[in-house]
XYZ file of C-alpha atoms in Angstrom:
695
model
C 3.366 -0.319 -32.882
C 2.222 -0.458 -29.271
C -0.520 2.128 -29.852
C -1.760 0.199 -32.926
C -1.964 -2.990 -30.864
C -3.896 -1.231 -28.082
C -6.257 0.327 -30.650
C -6.891 -3.131 -32.123
C -7.810 -4.539 -28.714
C -10.128 -1.629 -28.001
C -11.960 -1.900 -31.314
C -12.256 -5.660 -30.955
C -13.733 -5.283 -27.464
C -16.248 -2.668 -28.641
C -17.446 -4.662 -31.606
C -17.509 -8.088 -29.962
C -18.459 -7.352 -26.368
C -21.043 -10.089 -25.816
C -19.129 -12.786 -27.686
C -15.884 -11.775 -25.982
C -17.406 -12.078 -22.497
C -18.890 -15.487 -23.337
C -15.605 -16.774 -24.802
C -13.537 -15.574 -21.857
C -15.922 -17.090 -19.330
C -15.989 -20.490 -21.064
C -12.213 -20.468 -21.512
C -11.580 -19.811 -17.828
C -14.079 -22.474 -16.760
C -12.334 -24.959 -19.040
C -8.938 -24.076 -17.647
C -10.243 -24.421 -14.105
C -11.412 -27.984 -14.716
C -8.370 -29.160 -16.691
C -6.074 -31.727 -15.061
C -6.588 -30.361 -11.568
C -4.555 -33.111 -9.922
C -1.325 -32.521 -11.830
C 1.897 -31.761 -9.994
C 2.632 -28.004 -9.873
C 4.518 -25.084 -8.506
C 3.079 -21.581 -8.309
C 6.453 -19.954 -8.818
C 8.791 -20.292 -11.739
C 11.532 -18.035 -10.424
C 13.923 -18.083 -7.497
C 11.375 -17.057 -4.865
C 10.752 -19.536 -2.069
C 7.029 -18.822 -2.292
C 4.733 -17.385 -4.895
C 3.055 -14.118 -5.737
C -0.242 -15.573 -4.519
C 1.306 -16.367 -1.136
C 2.465 -12.830 -0.350
C -0.735 -11.323 -1.755
C -2.740 -13.510 0.603
C -0.611 -12.435 3.567
C -0.764 -8.774 2.505
C -4.518 -8.845 2.186
C -4.831 -10.438 5.613
C -3.018 -7.375 6.918
C -5.283 -5.077 4.903
C -8.322 -6.981 6.181
C -7.368 -6.205 9.750
C -7.170 -2.460 9.136
C -10.207 -1.442 7.055
C -8.620 1.997 7.372
C -9.532 4.279 4.475
C -6.851 6.795 5.505
C -4.075 4.345 4.630
C -2.614 4.462 1.103
C -2.814 0.714 0.580
C -2.407 1.010 -3.184
C 1.055 2.544 -2.732
C 2.004 -0.108 -0.164
C 0.915 -2.854 -2.564
C 2.824 -1.385 -5.507
C 5.963 -1.046 -3.381
C 5.771 -4.688 -2.273
C 5.121 -5.698 -5.896
C 8.313 -3.911 -6.914
C 10.349 -5.694 -4.216
C 8.771 -9.032 -5.203
C 9.674 -8.461 -8.854
C 13.248 -7.567 -7.818
C 13.964 -9.755 -4.760
C 16.904 -9.119 -2.461
C 19.802 -11.558 -2.267
C 19.810 -12.228 1.481
C 23.554 -12.923 1.397
C 24.191 -9.402 0.107
C 21.521 -7.712 2.228
C 22.351 -4.471 4.010
C 20.497 -2.589 6.707
C 19.254 -0.129 4.074
C 17.982 -2.810 1.683
C 16.116 -4.673 4.449
C 14.579 -1.396 5.661
C 12.828 -1.181 2.284
C 10.697 -4.178 3.327
C 7.954 -2.330 5.243
C 6.904 -4.945 7.807
C 10.373 -5.705 9.252
C 11.174 -4.361 12.716
C 14.543 -2.756 13.480
C 15.338 -5.562 15.945
C 14.557 -8.187 13.290
C 16.826 -6.473 10.756
C 19.652 -6.388 13.298
C 19.159 -10.075 14.155
C 19.180 -11.076 10.462
C 22.402 -9.126 9.831
C 24.059 -10.662 12.893
C 23.085 -14.156 11.727
C 24.554 -13.465 8.268
C 27.770 -12.180 9.854
C 28.316 -15.053 12.302
C 27.359 -17.810 9.841
C 28.945 -16.232 6.747
C 25.607 -16.007 4.966
C 22.786 -18.505 4.442
C 22.987 -21.722 2.475
C 19.193 -22.012 2.102
C 16.348 -19.557 2.503
C 14.778 -21.849 5.115
C 17.451 -20.627 7.540
C 15.245 -17.560 8.050
C 13.260 -19.760 10.421
C 16.289 -19.604 12.731
C 15.617 -15.890 13.310
C 13.733 -16.090 16.608
C 12.153 -12.635 16.389
C 10.410 -13.512 13.093
C 6.923 -14.881 13.588
C 5.575 -17.665 11.418
C 3.656 -15.178 9.247
C 6.533 -12.695 9.035
C 8.969 -15.432 8.056
C 6.658 -16.688 5.301
C 6.118 -13.147 4.067
C 9.836 -12.335 4.071
C 10.569 -15.395 1.934
C 8.518 -13.751 -0.805
C 10.952 -10.856 -1.105
C 14.395 -12.410 -0.649
C 16.323 -15.307 -2.152
C 19.510 -17.149 -1.243
C 22.226 -16.397 -3.792
C 26.000 -16.268 -3.959
C 27.804 -13.582 -2.039
C 29.532 -11.155 -4.395
C 32.793 -10.135 -2.763
C 33.566 -7.556 -5.449
C 32.008 -4.260 -4.327
C 33.097 -2.280 -7.382
C 30.498 -1.274 -9.948
C 31.718 -1.855 -13.478
C 29.786 -0.613 -16.484
C 30.447 -3.795 -18.469
C 29.154 -5.983 -15.600
C 26.060 -3.824 -15.234
C 25.219 -4.114 -18.927
C 26.062 -7.832 -19.083
C 24.353 -9.102 -15.942
C 21.536 -6.590 -15.503
C 17.951 -7.882 -15.716
C 15.195 -6.242 -17.771
C 11.530 -6.505 -16.790
C 8.571 -5.230 -18.799
C 5.008 -5.292 -17.473
C 1.985 -4.361 -19.617
C -1.364 -4.074 -17.815
C -4.839 -3.171 -18.996
C -8.462 -3.088 -17.876
C -11.405 -3.516 -20.245
C -14.807 -2.500 -18.772
C -17.873 -3.953 -20.508
C -20.029 -0.964 -19.578
C -20.210 2.785 -20.128
C -20.119 5.436 -17.427
C -22.002 8.679 -17.914
C -18.648 10.357 -18.428
C -17.739 7.909 -21.194
C -20.848 9.010 -23.096
C -20.562 12.706 -22.350
C -17.930 14.438 -20.273
C -14.655 12.486 -20.397
C -12.118 13.461 -23.047
C -10.626 9.983 -23.405
C -11.815 6.402 -23.798
C -12.921 4.110 -20.987
C -9.921 1.749 -20.998
C -7.245 1.911 -18.307
C -3.744 0.680 -19.103
C -0.119 1.115 -18.098
C 3.384 -0.073 -18.823
C 6.363 -0.542 -16.550
C 10.014 -1.084 -17.446
C 12.617 -1.914 -14.809
C 16.329 -2.573 -15.169
C 17.962 -4.137 -12.128
C 21.558 -5.101 -11.452
C 22.041 -6.955 -8.173
C 19.736 -4.456 -6.394
C 22.587 -1.942 -6.628
C 21.657 -0.266 -9.891
C 18.005 0.158 -10.762
C 16.291 2.160 -13.462
C 12.528 2.475 -13.724
C 10.200 4.042 -16.263
C 6.405 3.921 -15.805
C 3.511 5.214 -17.896
C -0.070 5.146 -16.577
C -3.469 6.015 -17.999
C -6.730 6.201 -16.034
C -10.077 5.500 -17.657
C -11.477 8.620 -19.286
C -8.106 10.287 -19.910
C -7.009 11.037 -23.505
C -4.144 8.996 -24.937
C -1.910 10.472 -27.675
C -4.597 13.110 -28.200
C -5.805 16.419 -26.815
C -3.675 17.671 -23.955
C -1.921 14.295 -23.662
C -0.116 14.531 -27.003
C 2.883 12.654 -25.536
C 0.819 9.553 -24.837
C 0.203 8.609 -21.218
C -1.248 11.070 -18.740
C 1.414 10.263 -16.138
C 5.033 9.170 -16.384
C 7.505 8.359 -13.639
C 11.237 7.727 -14.019
C 14.177 7.195 -11.705
C 17.746 5.936 -11.564
C 18.906 4.460 -8.250
C 22.460 3.403 -7.341
C 23.559 1.852 -4.026
C 26.785 1.153 -2.173
C 29.520 2.608 -4.334
C 32.263 4.402 -2.450
C 30.991 6.780 0.195
C 27.589 6.955 -1.477
C 25.242 4.421 0.110
C 22.172 5.423 -1.887
C 21.582 7.832 -4.771
C 18.330 8.485 -6.639
C 17.922 10.752 -9.649
C 14.467 11.558 -11.010
C 11.306 10.932 -9.023
C 11.651 9.532 -5.529
C 10.072 9.118 -2.091
C 11.536 9.641 1.378
C 10.845 8.486 4.911
C 12.803 9.687 7.939
C 12.248 8.887 11.590
C 8.621 8.196 12.424
C 7.204 10.501 9.773
C 6.380 13.670 11.714
C 8.653 15.846 9.566
C 8.917 13.938 6.320
C 7.312 10.754 5.048
C 5.875 10.657 1.550
C 6.671 6.956 1.239
C 4.356 4.418 2.887
C 1.646 4.771 5.497
C 0.180 2.026 7.674
C -2.720 1.818 10.067
C -2.740 0.843 13.724
C -2.550 -2.904 13.220
C 0.623 -2.752 11.115
C 2.130 -0.037 13.319
C 1.537 -2.274 16.309
C 3.288 -5.173 14.561
C 6.351 -3.017 13.823
C 6.187 -1.435 17.292
C 5.969 2.078 15.884
C 9.587 2.218 14.764
C 10.894 4.618 12.160
C 13.163 3.866 9.217
C 15.318 6.024 6.960
C 14.472 5.297 3.340
C 15.129 6.774 -0.093
C 13.506 4.876 -2.956
C 12.555 5.565 -6.567
C 8.918 6.413 -7.208
C 7.811 3.197 -8.885
C 4.086 3.786 -8.359
C 1.475 4.821 -10.911
C 0.258 7.446 -8.442
C 0.872 11.025 -9.545
C 0.872 12.223 -5.914
C 3.312 11.869 -3.021
C 6.603 12.031 -4.853
C 9.534 14.444 -5.060
C 11.541 15.174 -8.168
C 15.240 15.903 -8.412
C 18.042 14.221 -6.496
C 18.390 12.475 -3.122
C 21.473 10.771 -1.683
C 22.827 9.169 1.492
C 26.559 9.465 2.188
C 28.665 7.643 4.763
C 30.618 10.337 6.639
C 32.178 7.994 9.187
C 31.757 4.457 10.486
C 28.528 5.233 12.366
C 27.550 8.561 10.826
C 25.404 9.118 7.716
C 24.145 12.233 5.979
C 21.199 12.295 3.577
C 20.423 15.313 1.418
C 17.760 16.001 -1.200
C 16.522 18.714 -3.535
C 13.219 18.760 -5.401
C 11.314 20.790 -7.941
C 7.990 19.547 -9.235
C 4.603 20.688 -10.452
C 1.383 19.461 -8.864
C -2.396 19.717 -9.229
C -4.420 22.204 -7.189
C -7.764 23.963 -7.069
C -7.340 27.735 -7.089
C -9.195 30.561 -5.430
C -10.442 33.539 -7.442
C -7.280 35.491 -6.519
C -4.974 32.772 -7.891
C -3.974 31.323 -4.516
C -4.172 27.581 -3.801
C -7.361 26.384 -2.149
C -6.624 22.630 -2.092
C -3.696 20.462 -3.190
C -5.177 17.571 -5.160
C -4.054 13.958 -4.802
C -6.409 12.072 -7.167
C -4.346 12.414 -10.352
C -7.483 12.321 -12.557
C -7.420 14.362 -15.785
C -10.582 13.343 -17.615
C -12.582 16.544 -18.014
C -11.735 20.153 -18.984
C -12.092 21.139 -15.304
C -9.656 18.453 -14.171
C -7.184 19.458 -16.886
C -7.473 23.042 -15.662
C -6.053 21.855 -12.325
C -3.213 19.815 -13.856
C 0.289 21.025 -12.938
C -0.910 24.564 -12.230
C 1.312 24.921 -9.140
C 4.854 24.000 -8.163
C 7.290 23.792 -5.265
C 11.010 24.084 -4.660
C 12.248 22.049 -1.717
C 15.535 21.012 -0.145
C 16.574 19.378 3.129
C 18.466 16.576 4.792
C 18.761 13.991 7.522
C 21.747 13.245 9.784
C 21.907 9.862 11.542
C 24.293 8.413 14.114
C 24.230 4.726 15.094
C 26.131 3.131 17.962
C 25.249 -0.401 18.941
C 21.546 -0.413 19.697
C 21.312 3.386 19.879
C 20.076 5.416 16.904
C 19.875 9.227 16.828
C 18.735 11.359 13.896
C 17.801 14.892 12.904
C 15.634 15.892 9.925
C 14.840 19.251 8.368
C 13.541 20.762 5.139
C 12.494 24.075 3.639
C 9.910 24.471 0.878
C 8.565 27.349 -1.175
C 5.374 27.285 -3.277
C 5.006 29.395 -6.405
C 1.466 30.305 -5.241
C 0.414 30.957 -1.632
C -1.665 28.216 -0.005
C -4.915 29.748 1.235
C -7.587 27.293 2.459
C -11.009 28.552 3.502
C -10.400 29.440 7.159
C -14.080 30.294 7.640
C -14.663 26.537 7.857
C -13.958 25.798 11.501
C -12.029 22.537 11.113
C -9.738 24.195 8.509
C -8.839 27.098 10.800
C -5.301 25.799 11.430
C -4.588 24.167 8.086
C -1.245 25.181 6.451
C -1.243 28.685 4.960
C 1.301 30.738 3.006
C 4.054 29.985 0.507
C 7.094 29.340 2.754
C 7.240 26.252 4.955
C 9.878 24.542 7.074
C 10.011 21.729 9.591
C 12.712 20.211 11.782
C 12.706 17.238 14.119
C 14.820 14.782 16.070
C 14.236 11.040 16.244
C 15.757 8.332 18.387
C 15.576 4.641 19.163
C 17.289 2.159 21.431
C 16.860 -1.575 21.291
C 18.154 -4.773 22.755
C 16.827 -8.313 22.787
C 14.146 -7.610 25.427
C 13.401 -3.900 25.387
C 13.205 -1.053 22.931
C 12.093 2.551 22.724
C 11.655 4.874 19.751
C 10.321 8.348 19.158
C 10.364 11.616 17.258
C 9.635 15.239 18.166
C 9.128 17.978 15.580
C 8.193 21.599 15.079
C 8.033 23.979 12.124
C 6.629 27.173 10.640
C 3.468 26.647 12.687
C 5.529 27.133 15.902
C 3.659 24.177 17.367
C 4.949 20.746 18.429
C 4.245 17.143 17.496
C 5.723 14.103 19.208
C 5.303 10.334 19.029
C 7.014 7.814 21.316
C 6.857 4.051 21.627
C 8.092 1.557 24.181
C 7.974 -2.220 23.959
C 8.935 -5.126 26.172
C 9.611 -8.603 24.777
C 10.389 -10.984 27.640
C 10.299 -13.898 25.185
C 9.859 -14.547 21.482
C 6.250 -15.543 22.153
C 5.073 -12.483 24.088
C 5.348 -8.720 23.666
C 3.745 -5.610 25.140
C 3.949 -2.189 23.543
C 2.587 1.321 23.985
C 2.644 4.190 21.483
C 1.926 7.727 22.674
C 1.308 10.575 20.265
C 0.651 14.290 20.650
C 0.048 16.364 17.520
C -0.720 19.999 18.336
C -3.804 21.370 16.598
C -1.634 24.142 15.138
C 1.153 21.804 13.999
C 1.509 20.893 10.338
C 4.087 19.547 7.927
C 3.441 19.379 4.197
C 4.844 15.834 3.908
C 4.114 14.159 7.245
C 2.559 10.701 7.657
C 2.437 8.768 10.880
C 0.119 6.845 13.169
C -3.203 8.678 13.471
C -6.930 8.174 13.833
C -7.895 11.289 11.888
C -5.641 10.745 8.876
C -3.475 13.833 9.606
C -0.458 14.574 11.799
C -2.398 17.406 13.420
C -4.988 17.976 16.141
C -4.694 14.600 17.866
C -3.482 13.033 21.091
C -3.665 9.355 21.836
C -2.308 6.243 23.481
C -2.223 2.879 21.728
C -1.531 -0.143 23.950
C -1.140 -3.597 22.439
C -0.225 -7.165 23.345
C 0.870 -10.095 21.203
C 0.971 -13.571 22.786
C 1.656 -17.010 21.338
C 1.098 -19.379 24.256
C 1.429 -22.390 21.957
C 2.953 -23.005 18.563
C -0.540 -23.421 17.141
C -2.227 -20.424 18.818
C -1.692 -16.680 18.349
C -3.525 -13.976 20.324
C -3.396 -10.257 19.648
C -5.240 -7.196 20.908
C -4.946 -3.423 21.103
C -6.782 -0.478 22.609
C -6.432 3.105 21.405
C -7.835 6.190 23.130
C -7.800 9.424 21.083
C -8.579 13.047 21.942
C -9.066 15.770 19.325
C -8.652 19.210 20.967
C -9.968 21.218 17.990
C -12.932 20.838 15.650
C -12.825 18.146 13.000
C -14.915 17.219 9.998
C -18.268 16.151 11.534
C -17.524 17.934 14.836
C -17.661 21.618 15.823
C -15.630 21.282 19.043
C -13.201 18.941 20.787
C -14.096 15.240 20.644
C -12.944 11.723 21.540
C -12.563 8.347 19.870
C -11.999 4.857 21.237
C -10.780 1.918 19.153
C -10.445 -1.679 20.382
C -9.534 -4.901 18.593
C -9.026 -8.537 19.622
C -7.945 -11.405 17.394
C -7.211 -15.116 17.733
C -5.603 -17.414 15.149
C -5.468 -21.202 15.401
C -2.932 -23.106 13.234
C -3.759 -26.787 12.685
C -1.315 -28.056 10.094
C -2.602 -26.903 6.718
C -5.721 -25.393 8.303
C -6.034 -21.956 9.880
C -9.025 -20.701 11.869
C -9.220 -17.002 12.631
C -11.650 -14.826 14.575
C -11.541 -11.077 15.085
C -13.686 -8.372 16.654
C -13.199 -4.603 16.427
C -15.192 -1.742 17.932
C -14.697 1.968 17.187
C -16.521 4.754 19.037
C -16.200 8.192 17.394
C -17.955 11.328 18.615
C -19.756 13.353 15.909
C -22.229 16.199 15.623
C -25.808 15.455 14.585
C -28.670 17.759 13.648
C -31.715 17.294 15.859
C -34.696 19.663 15.431
C -32.447 22.452 14.119
C -30.087 21.941 17.055
C -26.648 20.378 16.983
C -26.136 17.600 19.511
C -23.172 15.338 20.174
C -23.622 11.618 19.497
C -21.259 8.656 19.369
C -20.950 6.735 16.125
C -20.428 3.122 17.237
C -19.002 0.744 14.647
C -18.702 -2.997 15.280
C -16.936 -5.346 12.891
C -16.511 -9.083 13.341
C -14.900 -11.674 11.114
C -14.594 -15.437 11.101
C -12.259 -17.060 8.587
C -11.398 -20.660 7.796
C -8.564 -21.392 5.370
C -6.686 -24.356 3.950
C -3.331 -24.116 2.199
C -1.008 -26.732 0.696
C 1.257 -26.989 -2.350
C -1.641 -26.978 -4.794
C -4.710 -25.563 -3.108
C -5.526 -22.376 -1.258
C -9.099 -22.219 0.046
C -10.637 -19.570 2.262
C -14.170 -19.244 3.592
C -14.980 -15.974 5.302
C -17.934 -14.416 7.108
C -18.033 -10.685 7.898
C -20.562 -8.879 10.069
C -20.851 -5.086 10.468
C -23.054 -3.048 12.791
C -23.140 0.760 12.923
C -25.286 3.139 14.983
C -25.308 6.878 14.432
C -28.398 8.462 12.876
C -29.963 5.027 12.519
C -28.854 1.501 13.174
C -27.270 -0.169 10.178
C -26.289 -3.818 9.844
C -24.582 -5.784 7.134
C -22.820 -9.033 6.372
C -20.920 -10.806 3.626
C -20.166 -14.467 2.990
C -17.302 -15.116 0.587
C -15.286 -18.017 -0.763
C -11.827 -17.782 -2.359
C -10.176 -20.629 -4.255
C -6.718 -20.803 -5.808
C -5.122 -23.863 -7.310
C -2.103 -24.843 -9.354
C -3.545 -27.024 -12.091
C -0.357 -27.584 -14.041
C 3.320 -26.878 -13.654
C 2.968 -23.528 -15.405
C -0.696 -22.837 -14.847
C -2.444 -21.469 -11.780
C -6.094 -20.539 -11.429
C -8.092 -18.629 -8.885
C -11.620 -17.532 -8.265
C -13.828 -15.925 -5.654
C -17.515 -15.434 -5.008
C -19.265 -13.456 -2.304
C -22.795 -12.466 -1.341
C -23.263 -9.190 0.563
C -26.309 -7.620 2.187
C -26.044 -4.341 4.109
C -28.606 -1.719 5.107
C -26.598 1.202 3.694
C -23.098 2.632 3.217
C -22.507 2.913 6.980
C -22.430 -0.903 7.227
C -20.320 -1.479 4.111
C -18.097 -4.555 3.962
C -14.634 -5.187 2.527
C -13.261 -8.369 1.062
C -9.954 -9.677 -0.282
C -9.721 -10.306 -4.001
C -6.704 -11.704 -5.817
C -4.788 -8.941 -7.581
C -2.275 -8.976 -10.371
C 1.231 -7.707 -9.786
C 1.198 -3.911 -9.299
C -2.618 -3.878 -9.538
C -4.278 -3.294 -6.176
C -7.909 -4.341 -5.644
C -9.676 -4.138 -2.293
C -13.232 -2.904 -2.928
C -16.012 -2.170 -0.458
C -19.642 -3.170 -1.017
C -22.984 -1.996 0.341
C -26.602 -2.804 -0.456
C -27.445 -6.300 -1.678
C -25.581 -8.125 -4.383
C -23.043 -10.682 -5.445
C -19.423 -10.407 -6.566
C -17.541 -13.124 -8.397
C -14.314 -13.308 -10.367
C -12.247 -15.974 -12.065
C -8.708 -15.721 -13.370
C -5.648 -17.566 -14.564
C -1.884 -17.059 -14.637
C 0.159 -18.899 -17.261
C 3.949 -19.167 -17.342
C 4.278 -19.228 -21.124
C 8.008 -19.669 -20.701
C 10.583 -19.079 -18.005
C 10.619 -15.382 -18.861
C 7.053 -14.685 -20.036
C 4.005 -14.689 -17.757
C 0.442 -13.864 -18.841
C -2.488 -13.290 -16.520
C -6.192 -12.621 -17.084
C -9.053 -11.996 -14.694
C -12.767 -11.567 -15.421
C -15.043 -10.210 -12.690
C -18.698 -9.278 -12.220
C -20.486 -7.249 -9.558
C -24.282 -7.622 -9.586
C -26.591 -5.541 -7.373
C -30.120 -6.687 -6.542
C -31.341 -3.429 -4.954
C -30.601 -0.812 -7.636
C -30.864 -0.184 -11.343
C -27.734 1.978 -11.618
C -24.320 2.032 -9.952
C -22.489 5.157 -8.785
C -23.387 8.793 -9.398
C -22.404 11.781 -11.509
C -20.042 11.098 -14.403
C -19.100 7.747 -12.796
C -22.698 6.469 -12.932
C -23.316 3.160 -14.728
C -26.906 2.757 -15.914
C -27.011 -0.944 -15.168
C -27.413 -3.076 -12.062
C -24.194 -4.957 -12.842
C -20.711 -4.308 -14.199
C -18.207 -6.645 -15.843
C -14.462 -6.061 -16.116
C -11.580 -7.878 -17.762
C -8.030 -7.352 -16.485
C -5.016 -8.384 -18.554
C -1.308 -8.427 -17.773
C 1.818 -9.559 -19.601
C 5.190 -9.759 -17.834
C 8.398 -10.271 -19.773
C 11.797 -10.861 -18.162
C 14.874 -10.412 -20.319
C 18.268 -11.812 -19.225
């Protein structure tokens, strides 16, 4: 039935493209102008704030980074999952709060102490009593927790699970009103992207998830995808029953310590790392993302051995995509997940691993000590091209292992954290942070890292400039000061040294990254200014000779926003300057509007004009995204981007959302290249989503 419905939509879109676009555009304009002054509320559930609120705060964080090494799509999907299944603050545990990525260890401890001494919270506004939570952090946290009754019965009963569990179904789709070259010749599937997501949740203690995802160009119920979707993910997670604190069966992600040994969960850039003071967390969570990379498959569990002692263990077997050398060894492990052409299908699931390991953690007061280790075997040896200089010390072979120790100590004014690791490379990596918080309005922190150029771990993610936990040393120093309730100042400086060759360099090199930001809060108005400069040494060809030159990148932003119960307005100006081979400048002016027109209707729109010399001066901009659907595009050249959308609460348990967007370029007659090329100067897309909650 579902496939027939999807086929109907596809055929309708193909046959009625022009009329469909016109109808959608007029409908959204009409909705935008209808009864704009009516009383409203963005949220129809038990959240204190709405989906739009946390998306705005998330995209502010993403705006600050502009770091293409960070897996922002996975971060967004994880936050979407927590938003869809909020945590009852009165039943919160250390482990459940650690799943919220932006919370510091000290903040988690302070929240738990408040809950203990006051026997829970009567209203979610009591979060403002947590002194270590900033205004932004407090607002963001309210998106992911609610204030409910405290369940004093810790036993899990099957009848209760079936009776009180909540079912959520999310159907999402994207309809492009254009053809890529691959859609005409090359791709084995149609051009429509769609997915479904089913989640069962009982009091955040029992959770089951099943996800199916299809990228544009991939076959659906045909060819090599005879079982329907190209990618499926599934997991069953159970928490806090007996000695078992957390158990996941199926596909899952892990994060231990500060990520030097094992972190295939979330990755942040410098700005977010600075906000969390570089602390590590110990997390096991189901793989609820549509990404076919960065997950393990099997079983993972955390057991309470004693009052302050925990043991986590995991085992995994999974297949993955890889490009192969002529001798059958692995050249590159692929992360894209695309299976649109015969060549891409040739890479699908052609390699596998077997992996097992564990983590032991001891907590005593403010002291935390942990040890992590794993062993992994590939069915094919990994053999990158070592003739390429910067790949000389990439992982090689079929047997890998890593071990590490992590620690942290915190009190109300001072905290330290760190991790040191080694492995089959017989090299060392270490990261250490120290922070001083003399008051709730001021903090200083420093994060030191040393990743040997021979060190590697197959699943490491941590703070880095080069995108890898390898071949990097650096020191990040930051300060956060709120001299007044209405003023926030923040800055950081990061010096990095790369001892071995990197992509774009044939020898050791340096990088320097500096950022300063000021935010002014005037009631419902916020004024923000930020400047960032990055200096990165690179090689450059000059008259058949290779010379060293510094690529200097300057980015500045000014933002003015207004937010009340009904309106969210933001005007933003971005300027970019880059100098390497040639000087390149660019800017973008954008306007975002969101409003709640009726009690169950919200509307949003954005428009932006961009003009850059080339790709080196590309600009990024925030655009409202649907739940689980991440959108943060970059633009270069000259053009305009606009989008308009609506979210309708059809009933208490059914929410529908639609968004129509256009990108128009003035300096080109086609967009993209290769099989992704669009032979037009513009592209139009329609996104659709239906969310159903069943009691």
